[in-house]
PDB file of N, CA and C in Angstrom:
ATOM      1  N   MET P1395     -29.648  39.118 -27.986  1.00  0.00           N
ATOM      2  CA  MET P1395     -28.991  38.468 -26.910  1.00  0.00           C
ATOM      3  C   MET P1395     -30.086  37.163 -26.834  1.00  0.00           C
ATOM      4  N   PRO P1396     -29.612  35.955 -26.783  1.00  0.00           N
ATOM      5  CA  PRO P1396     -30.594  34.861 -26.478  1.00  0.00           C
ATOM      6  C   PRO P1396     -31.207  34.923 -25.128  1.00  0.00           C
ATOM      7  N   LYS P1397     -32.474  34.470 -25.116  1.00  0.00           N
ATOM      8  CA  LYS P1397     -32.934  34.495 -23.820  1.00  0.00           C
ATOM      9  C   LYS P1397     -32.734  33.395 -22.824  1.00  0.00           C
ATOM     10  N   PRO P1398     -32.266  33.777 -21.649  1.00  0.00           N
ATOM     11  CA  PRO P1398     -31.829  32.699 -20.524  1.00  0.00           C
ATOM     12  C   PRO P1398     -32.888  31.712 -20.245  1.00  0.00           C
ATOM     13  N   ILE P1399     -32.379  30.532 -20.174  1.00  0.00           N
ATOM     14  CA  ILE P1399     -33.146  29.454 -19.771  1.00  0.00           C
ATOM     15  C   ILE P1399     -33.440  29.430 -18.161  1.00  0.00           C
ATOM     16  N   ARG P1400     -34.728  29.489 -17.770  1.00  0.00           N
ATOM     17  CA  ARG P1400     -34.936  29.729 -16.268  1.00  0.00           C
ATOM     18  C   ARG P1400     -35.169  28.337 -15.726  1.00  0.00           C
ATOM     19  N   MET P1401     -34.501  27.902 -14.579  1.00  0.00           N
ATOM     20  CA  MET P1401     -34.871  26.600 -13.966  1.00  0.00           C
ATOM     21  C   MET P1401     -35.027  26.821 -12.554  1.00  0.00           C
ATOM     22  N   SER P1402     -35.963  26.067 -12.068  1.00  0.00           N
ATOM     23  CA  SER P1402     -36.313  26.250 -10.643  1.00  0.00           C
ATOM     24  C   SER P1402     -35.091  25.670  -9.597  1.00  0.00           C
ATOM     25  N   ARG P1403     -35.257  25.980  -8.499  1.00  0.00           N
ATOM     26  CA  ARG P1403     -34.123  25.466  -7.664  1.00  0.00           C
ATOM     27  C   ARG P1403     -34.157  24.096  -7.373  1.00  0.00           C
ATOM     28  N   ARG P1404     -35.383  23.553  -7.414  1.00  0.00           N
ATOM     29  CA  ARG P1404     -35.453  22.084  -7.457  1.00  0.00           C
ATOM     30  C   ARG P1404     -34.910  21.341  -8.452  1.00  0.00           C
ATOM     31  N   SER P1405     -35.140  21.920  -9.679  1.00  0.00           N
ATOM     32  CA  SER P1405     -34.331  21.496 -10.898  1.00  0.00           C
ATOM     33  C   SER P1405     -32.761  21.429 -10.824  1.00  0.00           C
ATOM     34  N   TRP P1406     -32.364  22.604 -10.280  1.00  0.00           N
ATOM     35  CA  TRP P1406     -30.980  22.585 -10.018  1.00  0.00           C
ATOM     36  C   TRP P1406     -30.320  21.520  -9.041  1.00  0.00           C
ATOM     37  N   VAL P1407     -31.117  21.352  -8.124  1.00  0.00           N
ATOM     38  CA  VAL P1407     -30.670  20.259  -7.015  1.00  0.00           C
ATOM     39  C   VAL P1407     -30.685  18.984  -7.539  1.00  0.00           C
ATOM     40  N   ALA P1408     -31.767  18.657  -8.507  1.00  0.00           N
ATOM     41  CA  ALA P1408     -31.870  17.429  -9.085  1.00  0.00           C
ATOM     42  C   ALA P1408     -30.579  17.126 -10.049  1.00  0.00           C
ATOM     43  N   VAL P1409     -30.285  18.160 -10.827  1.00  0.00           N
ATOM     44  CA  VAL P1409     -29.185  18.129 -11.916  1.00  0.00           C
ATOM     45  C   VAL P1409     -27.852  17.635 -11.082  1.00  0.00           C
ATOM     46  N   TRP P1410     -27.735  18.507 -10.088  1.00  0.00           N
ATOM     47  CA  TRP P1410     -26.498  18.298  -9.403  1.00  0.00           C
ATOM     48  C   TRP P1410     -26.447  17.013  -8.615  1.00  0.00           C
ATOM     49  N   THR P1411     -27.541  16.376  -8.238  1.00  0.00           N
ATOM     50  CA  THR P1411     -27.472  15.173  -7.565  1.00  0.00           C
ATOM     51  C   THR P1411     -27.296  14.008  -8.556  1.00  0.00           C
ATOM     52  N   VAL P1412     -27.808  14.131  -9.791  1.00  0.00           N
ATOM     53  CA  VAL P1412     -27.502  13.095 -10.714  1.00  0.00           C
ATOM     54  C   VAL P1412     -26.037  13.388 -11.130  1.00  0.00           C
ATOM     55  N   LEU P1413     -25.483  14.339 -11.311  1.00  0.00           N
ATOM     56  CA  LEU P1413     -23.994  14.591 -11.852  1.00  0.00           C
ATOM     57  C   LEU P1413     -23.116  14.011 -10.636  1.00  0.00           C
ATOM     58  N   CYS P1414     -23.367  14.220  -9.291  1.00  0.00           N
ATOM     59  CA  CYS P1414     -22.653  13.747  -8.294  1.00  0.00           C
ATOM     60  C   CYS P1414     -22.787  12.133  -8.165  1.00  0.00           C
ATOM     61  N   ALA P1415     -24.014  11.709  -8.468  1.00  0.00           N
ATOM     62  CA  ALA P1415     -24.047  10.190  -8.410  1.00  0.00           C
ATOM     63  C   ALA P1415     -23.347   9.541  -9.375  1.00  0.00           C
ATOM     64  N   ALA P1416     -23.408  10.103 -10.667  1.00  0.00           N
ATOM     65  CA  ALA P1416     -22.754   9.603 -11.867  1.00  0.00           C
ATOM     66  C   ALA P1416     -21.070   9.644 -11.649  1.00  0.00           C
ATOM     67  N   GLY P1417     -20.770  10.845 -11.049  1.00  0.00           N
ATOM     68  CA  GLY P1417     -19.241  10.840 -10.668  1.00  0.00           C
ATOM     69  C   GLY P1417     -18.927   9.841  -9.717  1.00  0.00           C
ATOM     70  N   LEU P1418     -19.524   9.526  -8.586  1.00  0.00           N
ATOM     71  CA  LEU P1418     -19.227   8.681  -7.560  1.00  0.00           C
ATOM     72  C   LEU P1418     -19.301   7.274  -8.270  1.00  0.00           C
ATOM     73  N   ALA P1419     -20.162   6.938  -9.162  1.00  0.00           N
ATOM     74  CA  ALA P1419     -20.419   5.636  -9.725  1.00  0.00           C
ATOM     75  C   ALA P1419     -19.209   5.322 -10.727  1.00  0.00           C
ATOM     76  N   ALA P1420     -18.679   6.478 -11.381  1.00  0.00           N
ATOM     77  CA  ALA P1420     -17.636   6.394 -12.212  1.00  0.00           C
ATOM     78  C   ALA P1420     -16.211   6.152 -11.585  1.00  0.00           C
ATOM     79  N   THR P1421     -16.085   6.823 -10.511  1.00  0.00           N
ATOM     80  CA  THR P1421     -14.920   6.699  -9.476  1.00  0.00           C
ATOM     81  C   THR P1421     -14.906   5.385  -8.981  1.00  0.00           C
ATOM     82  N   ALA P1422     -15.856   4.803  -8.414  1.00  0.00           N
ATOM     83  CA  ALA P1422     -15.929   3.442  -7.889  1.00  0.00           C
ATOM     84  C   ALA P1422     -15.610   2.395  -8.954  1.00  0.00           C
ATOM     85  N   GLY P1423     -16.102   2.579 -10.172  1.00  0.00           N
ATOM     86  CA  GLY P1423     -15.876   1.724 -11.320  1.00  0.00           C
ATOM     87  C   GLY P1423     -14.479   1.731 -11.693  1.00  0.00           C
ATOM     88  N   LEU P1424     -13.847   3.027 -11.861  1.00  0.00           N
ATOM     89  CA  LEU P1424     -12.328   3.162 -12.101  1.00  0.00           C
ATOM     90  C   LEU P1424     -11.374   2.656 -11.026  1.00  0.00           C
ATOM     91  N   ASN P1425     -11.832   2.775  -9.861  1.00  0.00           N
ATOM     92  CA  ASN P1425     -10.985   2.205  -8.622  1.00  0.00           C
ATOM     93  C   ASN P1425     -10.936   0.676  -8.526  1.00  0.00           C
ATOM     94  N   ALA P1426     -12.399   0.147  -8.944  1.00  0.00           N
ATOM     95  CA  ALA P1426     -12.366  -1.436  -8.984  1.00  0.00           C
ATOM     96  C   ALA P1426     -11.617  -1.994 -10.148  1.00  0.00           C
ATOM     97  N   SER P1427     -11.640  -1.392 -11.347  1.00  0.00           N
ATOM     98  CA  SER P1427     -10.807  -1.964 -12.288  1.00  0.00           C
ATOM     99  C   SER P1427      -9.570  -1.847 -12.301  1.00  0.00           C
ATOM    100  N   SER P1428      -8.918  -0.930 -11.560  1.00  0.00           N
ATOM    101  CA  SER P1428      -7.244  -0.708 -11.545  1.00  0.00           C
ATOM    102  C   SER P1428      -6.815  -1.504 -10.420  1.00  0.00           C
ATOM    103  N   ALA P1429      -7.420  -2.385  -9.625  1.00  0.00           N
ATOM    104  CA  ALA P1429      -6.931  -2.956  -8.694  1.00  0.00           C
ATOM    105  C   ALA P1429      -5.696  -4.124  -9.147  1.00  0.00           C
ATOM    106  N   PRO P1430      -4.472  -3.731  -8.403  1.00  0.00           N
ATOM    107  CA  PRO P1430      -3.463  -4.692  -9.025  1.00  0.00           C
ATOM    108  C   PRO P1430      -3.712  -6.164  -8.621  1.00  0.00           C
ATOM    109  N   GLU P1431      -3.215  -7.142  -9.670  1.00  0.00           N
ATOM    110  CA  GLU P1431      -3.327  -8.507  -9.311  1.00  0.00           C
ATOM    111  C   GLU P1431      -2.277  -8.938  -8.487  1.00  0.00           C
ATOM    112  N   PRO P1432      -2.546  -9.933  -7.583  1.00  0.00           N
ATOM    113  CA  PRO P1432      -1.528 -10.325  -6.478  1.00  0.00           C
ATOM    114  C   PRO P1432      -0.331 -11.017  -7.339  1.00  0.00           C
ATOM    115  N   GLN P1433       0.778 -10.641  -6.927  1.00  0.00           N
ATOM    116  CA  GLN P1433       1.989 -11.211  -7.634  1.00  0.00           C
ATOM    117  C   GLN P1433       2.316 -12.548  -6.955  1.00  0.00           C
ATOM    118  N   PRO P1434       2.653 -13.596  -7.753  1.00  0.00           N
ATOM    119  CA  PRO P1434       2.981 -14.852  -7.339  1.00  0.00           C
ATOM    120  C   PRO P1434       4.251 -14.825  -6.360  1.00  0.00           C
ATOM    121  N   GLU P1435       4.176 -15.594  -5.253  1.00  0.00           N
ATOM    122  CA  GLU P1435       5.368 -15.591  -4.577  1.00  0.00           C
ATOM    123  C   GLU P1435       6.671 -16.196  -5.294  1.00  0.00           C
ATOM    124  N   LYS P1436       7.587 -15.606  -5.167  1.00  0.00           N
ATOM    125  CA  LYS P1436       8.939 -16.042  -5.685  1.00  0.00           C
ATOM    126  C   LYS P1436       9.517 -17.097  -4.795  1.00  0.00           C
ATOM    127  N   PRO P1437      10.172 -18.045  -5.340  1.00  0.00           N
ATOM    128  CA  PRO P1437      10.977 -19.158  -4.530  1.00  0.00           C
ATOM    129  C   PRO P1437      12.194 -18.307  -3.954  1.00  0.00           C
ATOM    130  N   VAL P1438      12.548 -18.742  -2.495  1.00  0.00           N
ATOM    131  CA  VAL P1438      13.551 -18.099  -1.851  1.00  0.00           C
ATOM    132  C   VAL P1438      14.501 -19.321  -1.539  1.00  0.00           C
ATOM    133  N   SER P1439      15.817 -18.940  -1.681  1.00  0.00           N
ATOM    134  CA  SER P1439      16.834 -19.923  -1.290  1.00  0.00           C
ATOM    135  C   SER P1439      16.855 -20.173   0.292  1.00  0.00           C
ATOM    136  N   ALA P1440      17.627 -21.310   0.554  1.00  0.00           N
ATOM    137  CA  ALA P1440      17.636 -21.712   1.840  1.00  0.00           C
ATOM    138  C   ALA P1440      18.228 -20.623   2.873  1.00  0.00           C
ATOM    139  N   GLU P1441      19.364 -20.072   2.302  1.00  0.00           N
ATOM    140  CA  GLU P1441      20.099 -18.999   3.146  1.00  0.00           C
ATOM    141  C   GLU P1441      19.075 -17.748   3.261  1.00  0.00           C
ATOM    142  N   CYS P1442      18.389 -17.333   2.462  1.00  0.00           N
ATOM    143  CA  CYS P1442      17.529 -16.257   2.412  1.00  0.00           C
ATOM    144  C   CYS P1442      16.333 -16.484   3.343  1.00  0.00           C
ATOM    145  N   ALA P1443      15.730 -17.825   3.414  1.00  0.00           N
ATOM    146  CA  ALA P1443      14.785 -18.281   4.278  1.00  0.00           C
ATOM    147  C   ALA P1443      15.181 -18.099   5.655  1.00  0.00           C
ATOM    148  N   GLU P1444      16.327 -18.531   5.764  1.00  0.00           N
ATOM    149  CA  GLU P1444      16.927 -18.406   7.189  1.00  0.00           C
ATOM    150  C   GLU P1444      17.283 -17.181   7.801  1.00  0.00           C
ATOM    151  N   ARG P1445      17.766 -16.129   6.732  1.00  0.00           N
ATOM    152  CA  ARG P1445      17.838 -14.917   7.124  1.00  0.00           C
ATOM    153  C   ARG P1445      16.586 -14.057   7.479  1.00  0.00           C
ATOM    154  N   ILE P1446      15.502 -14.465   6.480  1.00  0.00           N
ATOM    155  CA  ILE P1446      14.253 -13.813   6.722  1.00  0.00           C
ATOM    156  C   ILE P1446      13.641 -14.320   8.204  1.00  0.00           C
ATOM    157  N   ALA P1447      13.863 -15.677   8.494  1.00  0.00           N
ATOM    158  CA  ALA P1447      13.265 -16.239   9.898  1.00  0.00           C
ATOM    159  C   ALA P1447      14.154 -15.444  10.923  1.00  0.00           C
ATOM    160  N   ASP P1448      15.525 -15.331  10.763  1.00  0.00           N
ATOM    161  CA  ASP P1448      16.199 -14.715  11.891  1.00  0.00           C
ATOM    162  C   ASP P1448      15.857 -13.276  12.165  1.00  0.00           C
ATOM    163  N   VAL P1449      15.494 -12.392  10.953  1.00  0.00           N
ATOM    164  CA  VAL P1449      15.049 -11.032  11.069  1.00  0.00           C
ATOM    165  C   VAL P1449      13.697 -11.125  11.679  1.00  0.00           C
ATOM    166  N   GLY P1450      12.867 -11.963  11.256  1.00  0.00           N
ATOM    167  CA  GLY P1450      11.436 -12.026  12.014  1.00  0.00           C
ATOM    168  C   GLY P1450      11.524 -12.309  13.374  1.00  0.00           C
ATOM    169  N   ALA P1451      12.443 -13.099  13.846  1.00  0.00           N
ATOM    170  CA  ALA P1451      12.492 -13.504  15.300  1.00  0.00           C
ATOM    171  C   ALA P1451      12.978 -12.287  16.073  1.00  0.00           C
ATOM    172  N   GLN P1452      13.881 -11.635  15.551  1.00  0.00           N
ATOM    173  CA  GLN P1452      14.532 -10.438  16.323  1.00  0.00           C
ATOM    174  C   GLN P1452      13.444  -9.377  16.181  1.00  0.00           C
ATOM    175  N   LEU P1453      12.671  -9.184  15.308  1.00  0.00           N
ATOM    176  CA  LEU P1453      11.609  -8.219  15.287  1.00  0.00           C
ATOM    177  C   LEU P1453      10.575  -8.638  16.412  1.00  0.00           C
ATOM    178  N   ALA P1454      10.213 -10.074  16.460  1.00  0.00           N
ATOM    179  CA  ALA P1454       9.218 -10.264  17.346  1.00  0.00           C
ATOM    180  C   ALA P1454       9.754 -10.169  18.890  1.00  0.00           C
ATOM    181  N   LYS P1455      11.019 -10.497  19.105  1.00  0.00           N
ATOM    182  CA  LYS P1455      11.677 -10.227  20.338  1.00  0.00           C
ATOM    183  C   LYS P1455      11.511  -8.763  20.778  1.00  0.00           C
ATOM    184  N   ALA P1456      11.992  -8.008  19.937  1.00  0.00           N
ATOM    185  CA  ALA P1456      12.078  -6.530  20.210  1.00  0.00           C
ATOM    186  C   ALA P1456      10.577  -5.973  20.419  1.00  0.00           C
ATOM    187  N   GLY P1457       9.703  -6.470  19.776  1.00  0.00           N
ATOM    188  CA  GLY P1457       8.273  -6.138  20.045  1.00  0.00           C
ATOM    189  C   GLY P1457       7.845  -6.573  21.387  1.00  0.00           C
ATOM    190  N   ARG P1458       8.073  -7.587  21.700  1.00  0.00           N
ATOM    191  CA  ARG P1458       7.815  -8.127  23.001  1.00  0.00           C
ATOM    192  C   ARG P1458       8.382  -7.328  24.219  1.00  0.00           C
ATOM    193  N   GLU P1459       9.739  -7.125  24.105  1.00  0.00           N
ATOM    194  CA  GLU P1459      10.690  -6.409  25.015  1.00  0.00           C
ATOM    195  C   GLU P1459      10.213  -4.863  25.156  1.00  0.00           C
ATOM    196  N   ASP P1460      10.251  -4.249  23.904  1.00  0.00           N
ATOM    197  CA  ASP P1460      10.155  -2.758  23.997  1.00  0.00           C
ATOM    198  C   ASP P1460       8.877  -2.225  23.748  1.00  0.00           C
ATOM    199  N   GLY P1461       7.839  -2.993  23.439  1.00  0.00           N
ATOM    200  CA  GLY P1461       6.522  -2.457  23.217  1.00  0.00           C
ATOM    201  C   GLY P1461       6.332  -1.769  21.847  1.00  0.00           C
ATOM    202  N   GLY P1462       7.381  -1.988  21.015  1.00  0.00           N
ATOM    203  CA  GLY P1462       7.312  -1.338  19.766  1.00  0.00           C
ATOM    204  C   GLY P1462       7.386   0.160  19.483  1.00  0.00           C
ATOM    205  N   ASP P1463       8.016   0.963  20.579  1.00  0.00           N
ATOM    206  CA  ASP P1463       8.034   2.474  20.373  1.00  0.00           C
ATOM    207  C   ASP P1463       9.241   2.971  19.954  1.00  0.00           C
ATOM    208  N   GLU P1464      10.275   1.905  19.971  1.00  0.00           N
ATOM    209  CA  GLU P1464      11.592   2.312  19.573  1.00  0.00           C
ATOM    210  C   GLU P1464      11.995   1.738  18.258  1.00  0.00           C
ATOM    211  N   VAL P1465      13.255   2.370  17.696  1.00  0.00           N
ATOM    212  CA  VAL P1465      13.756   1.903  16.657  1.00  0.00           C
ATOM    213  C   VAL P1465      14.611   0.670  16.743  1.00  0.00           C
ATOM    214  N   LEU P1466      14.365  -0.140  15.843  1.00  0.00           N
ATOM    215  CA  LEU P1466      15.083  -1.502  15.877  1.00  0.00           C
ATOM    216  C   LEU P1466      16.269  -1.315  14.582  1.00  0.00           C
ATOM    217  N   ALA P1467      17.527  -1.399  14.887  1.00  0.00           N
ATOM    218  CA  ALA P1467      18.431  -1.487  13.822  1.00  0.00           C
ATOM    219  C   ALA P1467      19.242  -2.807  13.880  1.00  0.00           C
ATOM    220  N   PHE P1468      19.497  -3.255  12.663  1.00  0.00           N
ATOM    221  CA  PHE P1468      20.231  -4.515  12.476  1.00  0.00           C
ATOM    222  C   PHE P1468      21.755  -4.035  11.867  1.00  0.00           C
ATOM    223  N   SER P1469      22.791  -4.697  12.597  1.00  0.00           N
ATOM    224  CA  SER P1469      24.093  -4.361  11.941  1.00  0.00           C
ATOM    225  C   SER P1469      24.548  -5.850  11.747  1.00  0.00           C
ATOM    226  N   ARG P1470      25.270  -6.099  10.560  1.00  0.00           N
ATOM    227  CA  ARG P1470      25.801  -7.340  10.517  1.00  0.00           C
ATOM    228  C   ARG P1470      26.889  -7.214   9.447  1.00  0.00           C
ATOM    229  N   ILE P1471      27.952  -7.942   9.319  1.00  0.00           N
ATOM    230  CA  ILE P1471      29.024  -7.846   8.345  1.00  0.00           C
ATOM    231  C   ILE P1471      28.383  -8.207   7.091  1.00  0.00           C
ATOM    232  N   ARG P1472      28.750  -7.606   6.123  1.00  0.00           N
ATOM    233  CA  ARG P1472      28.021  -7.888   4.700  1.00  0.00           C
ATOM    234  C   ARG P1472      28.720  -9.101   4.256  1.00  0.00           C
ATOM    235  N   THR P1473      27.877 -10.037   3.590  1.00  0.00           N
ATOM    236  CA  THR P1473      28.274 -11.252   3.071  1.00  0.00           C
ATOM    237  C   THR P1473      27.613 -11.202   1.744  1.00  0.00           C
ATOM    238  N   GLY P1474      27.774 -12.214   0.821  1.00  0.00           N
ATOM    239  CA  GLY P1474      27.369 -12.398  -0.396  1.00  0.00           C
ATOM    240  C   GLY P1474      25.871 -12.561  -0.473  1.00  0.00           C
ATOM    241  N   THR P1475      25.594 -13.507   0.375  1.00  0.00           N
ATOM    242  CA  THR P1475      23.998 -13.812   0.655  1.00  0.00           C
ATOM    243  C   THR P1475      23.164 -12.740   0.995  1.00  0.00           C
ATOM    244  N   GLU P1476      23.610 -12.025   1.693  1.00  0.00           N
ATOM    245  CA  GLU P1476      22.904 -10.537   2.262  1.00  0.00           C
ATOM    246  C   GLU P1476      22.462  -9.902   1.067  1.00  0.00           C
ATOM    247  N   ASP P1477      23.390  -9.619   0.212  1.00  0.00           N
ATOM    248  CA  ASP P1477      22.991  -8.827  -1.076  1.00  0.00           C
ATOM    249  C   ASP P1477      22.086  -9.688  -1.951  1.00  0.00           C
ATOM    250  N   ASP P1478      22.288 -10.967  -1.975  1.00  0.00           N
ATOM    251  CA  ASP P1478      21.275 -11.912  -2.733  1.00  0.00           C
ATOM    252  C   ASP P1478      19.927 -11.729  -2.209  1.00  0.00           C
ATOM    253  N   CYS P1479      19.812 -11.512  -0.868  1.00  0.00           N
ATOM    254  CA  CYS P1479      18.609 -11.606  -0.127  1.00  0.00           C
ATOM    255  C   CYS P1479      17.728 -10.455   0.080  1.00  0.00           C
ATOM    256  N   ARG P1480      18.442  -9.326  -0.276  1.00  0.00           N
ATOM    257  CA  ARG P1480      17.821  -8.035  -0.075  1.00  0.00           C
ATOM    258  C   ARG P1480      16.372  -7.839  -0.671  1.00  0.00           C
ATOM    259  N   ASP P1481      16.330  -8.435  -1.997  1.00  0.00           N
ATOM    260  CA  ASP P1481      14.983  -8.400  -2.651  1.00  0.00           C
ATOM    261  C   ASP P1481      14.113  -9.153  -1.873  1.00  0.00           C
ATOM    262  N   ALA P1482      14.409 -10.431  -1.494  1.00  0.00           N
ATOM    263  CA  ALA P1482      13.595 -11.340  -0.736  1.00  0.00           C
ATOM    264  C   ALA P1482      13.118 -10.719   0.708  1.00  0.00           C
ATOM    265  N   LEU P1483      14.170 -10.144   1.353  1.00  0.00           N
ATOM    266  CA  LEU P1483      13.709  -9.481   2.485  1.00  0.00           C
ATOM    267  C   LEU P1483      12.703  -8.273   2.420  1.00  0.00           C
ATOM    268  N   HIS P1484      13.025  -7.660   1.351  1.00  0.00           N
ATOM    269  CA  HIS P1484      12.017  -6.342   1.160  1.00  0.00           C
ATOM    270  C   HIS P1484      10.701  -6.954   0.655  1.00  0.00           C
ATOM    271  N   ASP P1485      10.543  -7.858  -0.184  1.00  0.00           N
ATOM    272  CA  ASP P1485       9.243  -8.382  -0.493  1.00  0.00           C
ATOM    273  C   ASP P1485       8.472  -9.163   0.785  1.00  0.00           C
ATOM    274  N   HIS P1486       9.342  -9.728   1.645  1.00  0.00           N
ATOM    275  CA  HIS P1486       8.670 -10.410   2.617  1.00  0.00           C
ATOM    276  C   HIS P1486       8.072  -9.440   3.781  1.00  0.00           C
ATOM    277  N   PHE P1487       8.933  -8.421   3.964  1.00  0.00           N
ATOM    278  CA  PHE P1487       8.507  -7.716   5.090  1.00  0.00           C
ATOM    279  C   PHE P1487       7.812  -6.065   4.585  1.00  0.00           C
ATOM    280  N   ARG P1488       7.444  -6.142   3.301  1.00  0.00           N
ATOM    281  CA  ARG P1488       6.863  -4.923   2.723  1.00  0.00           C
ATOM    282  C   ARG P1488       5.477  -4.700   3.267  1.00  0.00           C
ATOM    283  N   GLY P1489       4.695  -5.804   3.611  1.00  0.00           N
ATOM    284  CA  GLY P1489       3.463  -5.791   4.207  1.00  0.00           C
ATOM    285  C   GLY P1489       3.389  -5.288   5.547  1.00  0.00           C
ATOM    286  N   ALA P1490       4.598  -5.446   6.202  1.00  0.00           N
ATOM    287  CA  ALA P1490       4.671  -5.345   7.780  1.00  0.00           C
ATOM    288  C   ALA P1490       4.637  -3.699   8.047  1.00  0.00           C
ATOM    289  N   ARG P1491       4.791  -2.968   7.186  1.00  0.00           N
ATOM    290  CA  ARG P1491       4.811  -1.480   7.453  1.00  0.00           C
ATOM    291  C   ARG P1491       3.408  -0.853   8.055  1.00  0.00           C
TER     292      ARG P1491
END
């Protein structure tokens, strides 16, 4: 049977400290390298810009009146421009969550 290698407690602590520091450095490096690049803003049609401004005004008005503790629902008859603006609305208000 091979002879076991004896290490002092101080050596074990030093080894674990080095391993933890290396792991933290590797994690920080991976997190920094995988940051997504900002997407260029897509052009929005005039109807969509008007709809986005209308929704933003309604949200601001509801926030001032209610204090932001309630659910705000929008109901409107579906039109062709609303379906076209769905992606623009989603992209615009995605950061507001």
